Tab-separated table of C-alpha atoms in Angstrom:
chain	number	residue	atom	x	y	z
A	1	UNK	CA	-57.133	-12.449	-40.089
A	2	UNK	CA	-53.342	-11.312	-41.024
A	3	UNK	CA	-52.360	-11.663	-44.188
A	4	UNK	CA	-49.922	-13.864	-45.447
A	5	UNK	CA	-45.998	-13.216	-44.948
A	6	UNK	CA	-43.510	-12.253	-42.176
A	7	UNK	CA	-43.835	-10.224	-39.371
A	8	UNK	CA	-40.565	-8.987	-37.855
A	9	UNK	CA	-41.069	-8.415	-34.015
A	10	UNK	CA	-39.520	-5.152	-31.996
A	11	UNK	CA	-37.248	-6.001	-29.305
A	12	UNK	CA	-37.945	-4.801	-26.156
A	13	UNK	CA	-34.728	-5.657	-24.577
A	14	UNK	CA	-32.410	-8.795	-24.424
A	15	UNK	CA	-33.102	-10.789	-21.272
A	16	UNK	CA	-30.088	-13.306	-21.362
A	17	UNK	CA	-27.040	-14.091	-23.552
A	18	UNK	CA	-24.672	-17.165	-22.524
A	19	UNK	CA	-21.686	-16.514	-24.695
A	20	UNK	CA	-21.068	-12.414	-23.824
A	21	UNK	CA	-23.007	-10.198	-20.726
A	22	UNK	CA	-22.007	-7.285	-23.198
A	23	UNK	CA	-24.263	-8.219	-25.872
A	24	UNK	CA	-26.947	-8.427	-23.268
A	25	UNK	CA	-27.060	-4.669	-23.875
A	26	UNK	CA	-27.590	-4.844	-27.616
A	27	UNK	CA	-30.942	-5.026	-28.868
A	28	UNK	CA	-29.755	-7.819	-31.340
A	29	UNK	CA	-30.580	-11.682	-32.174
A	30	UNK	CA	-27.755	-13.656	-31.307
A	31	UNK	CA	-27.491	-17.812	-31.119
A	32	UNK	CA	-28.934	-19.097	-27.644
A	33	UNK	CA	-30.031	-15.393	-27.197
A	34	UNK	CA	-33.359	-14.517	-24.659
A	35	UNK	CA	-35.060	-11.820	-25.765
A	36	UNK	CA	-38.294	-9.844	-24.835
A	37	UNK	CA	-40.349	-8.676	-27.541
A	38	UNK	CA	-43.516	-6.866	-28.478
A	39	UNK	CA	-46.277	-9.195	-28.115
A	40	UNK	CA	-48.724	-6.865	-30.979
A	41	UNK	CA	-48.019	-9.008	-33.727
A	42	UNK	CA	-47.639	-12.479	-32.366
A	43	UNK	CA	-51.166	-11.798	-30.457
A	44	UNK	CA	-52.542	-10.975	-33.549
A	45	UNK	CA	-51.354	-13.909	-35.450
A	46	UNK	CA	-52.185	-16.674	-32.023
A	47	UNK	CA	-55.667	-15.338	-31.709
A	48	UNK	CA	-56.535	-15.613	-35.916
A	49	UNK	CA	-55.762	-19.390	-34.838
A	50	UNK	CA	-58.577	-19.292	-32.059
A	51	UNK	CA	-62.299	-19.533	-32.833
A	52	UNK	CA	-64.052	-16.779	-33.417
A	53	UNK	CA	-65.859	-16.795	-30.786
A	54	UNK	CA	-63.013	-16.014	-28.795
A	55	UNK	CA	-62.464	-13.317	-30.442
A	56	UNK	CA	-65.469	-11.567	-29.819
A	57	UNK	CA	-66.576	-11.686	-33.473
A	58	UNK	CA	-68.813	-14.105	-34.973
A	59	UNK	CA	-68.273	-16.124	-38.295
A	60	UNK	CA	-69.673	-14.323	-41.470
A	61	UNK	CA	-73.877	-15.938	-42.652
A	62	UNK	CA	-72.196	-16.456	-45.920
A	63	UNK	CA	-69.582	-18.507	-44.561
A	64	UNK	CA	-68.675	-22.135	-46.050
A	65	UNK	CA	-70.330	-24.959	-44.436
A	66	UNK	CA	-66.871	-27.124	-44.270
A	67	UNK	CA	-65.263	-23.565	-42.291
A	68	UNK	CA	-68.218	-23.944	-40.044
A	69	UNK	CA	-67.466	-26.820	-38.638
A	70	UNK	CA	-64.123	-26.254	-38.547
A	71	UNK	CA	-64.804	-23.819	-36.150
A	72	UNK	CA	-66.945	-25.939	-33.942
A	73	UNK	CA	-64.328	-28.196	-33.757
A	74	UNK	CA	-62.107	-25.379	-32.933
A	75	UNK	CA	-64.545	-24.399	-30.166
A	76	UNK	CA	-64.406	-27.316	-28.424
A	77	UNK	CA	-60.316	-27.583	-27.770
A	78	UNK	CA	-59.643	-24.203	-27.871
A	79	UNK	CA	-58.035	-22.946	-24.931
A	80	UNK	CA	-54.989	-19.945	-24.262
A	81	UNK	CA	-51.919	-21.553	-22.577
A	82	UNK	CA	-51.691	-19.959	-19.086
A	83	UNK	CA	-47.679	-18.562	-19.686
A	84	UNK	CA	-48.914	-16.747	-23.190
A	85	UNK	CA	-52.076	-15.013	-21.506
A	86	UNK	CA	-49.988	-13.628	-18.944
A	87	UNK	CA	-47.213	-12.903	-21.057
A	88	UNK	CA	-50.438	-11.038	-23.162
A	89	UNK	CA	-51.732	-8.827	-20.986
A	90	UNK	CA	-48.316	-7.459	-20.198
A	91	UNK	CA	-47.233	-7.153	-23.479
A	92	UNK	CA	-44.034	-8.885	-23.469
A	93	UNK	CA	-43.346	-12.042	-24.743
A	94	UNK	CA	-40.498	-14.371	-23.725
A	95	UNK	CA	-38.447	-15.670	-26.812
A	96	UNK	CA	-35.736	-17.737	-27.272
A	97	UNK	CA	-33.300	-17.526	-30.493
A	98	UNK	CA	-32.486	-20.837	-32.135
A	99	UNK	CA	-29.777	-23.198	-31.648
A	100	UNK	CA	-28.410	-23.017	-35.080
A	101	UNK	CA	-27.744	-19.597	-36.975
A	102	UNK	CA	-27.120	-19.354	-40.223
A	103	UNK	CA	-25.121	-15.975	-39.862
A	104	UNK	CA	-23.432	-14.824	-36.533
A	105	UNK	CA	-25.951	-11.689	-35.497
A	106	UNK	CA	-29.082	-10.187	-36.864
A	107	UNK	CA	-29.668	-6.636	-36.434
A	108	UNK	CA	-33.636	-6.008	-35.544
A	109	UNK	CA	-36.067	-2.859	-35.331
A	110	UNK	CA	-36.719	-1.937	-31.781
């Protein structure tokens, strides 16, 4: 499981911007922005949420008895969405920027 805290994803390239077609060249977070990043950490983070079955691990004998259930209950609902398992196994990941900003760009590593 990742540990706690922020993980800044790499642009792969900016799909779609409404207010400029120039700033679809820069690899930078703008309002109403689409971007396409690296999927590595986001996968990581989605499949810590999934059982670990699904994972192709198994929950440790020394486990908690409440975390084993949780997990059984996990078990039952858990299922991929479709779009992300696609967007997966090719390793790019659709995003969209929010509507509000609180500054007018963000530069990001990529």
């Amino acid at each position: 499981m990742l540990p706690q805290g922020t993980y800044h994803p790499r642009i792969t390239y900016n799909l779609y911007n409404a207010s400029n077609n120039e700033l679809v060249r820069t690899k930078k977070l703008f309002k109403n922005a689409i971007t396409v990043i690296d999927v590595a950490p986001f996968r990581r983070w989605y499949e810590s949420l999934l059982p670990e079955g699904k994972r192709g691990g198994c929950v440790g004998q020394e486990g908690l008895l409440d975390l084993l259930k949780k997990y059984a209950k996990r078990q039952k609902t858990a299922k991929m969405y479709p779009d992300l398992e696609v967007q997966f196994n090719a390793g790019r990941l659709r995003f969209q920027t929010w509507t509000e900003w609180p500054c007018r760009w963000l530069p990001a590593g990529g």
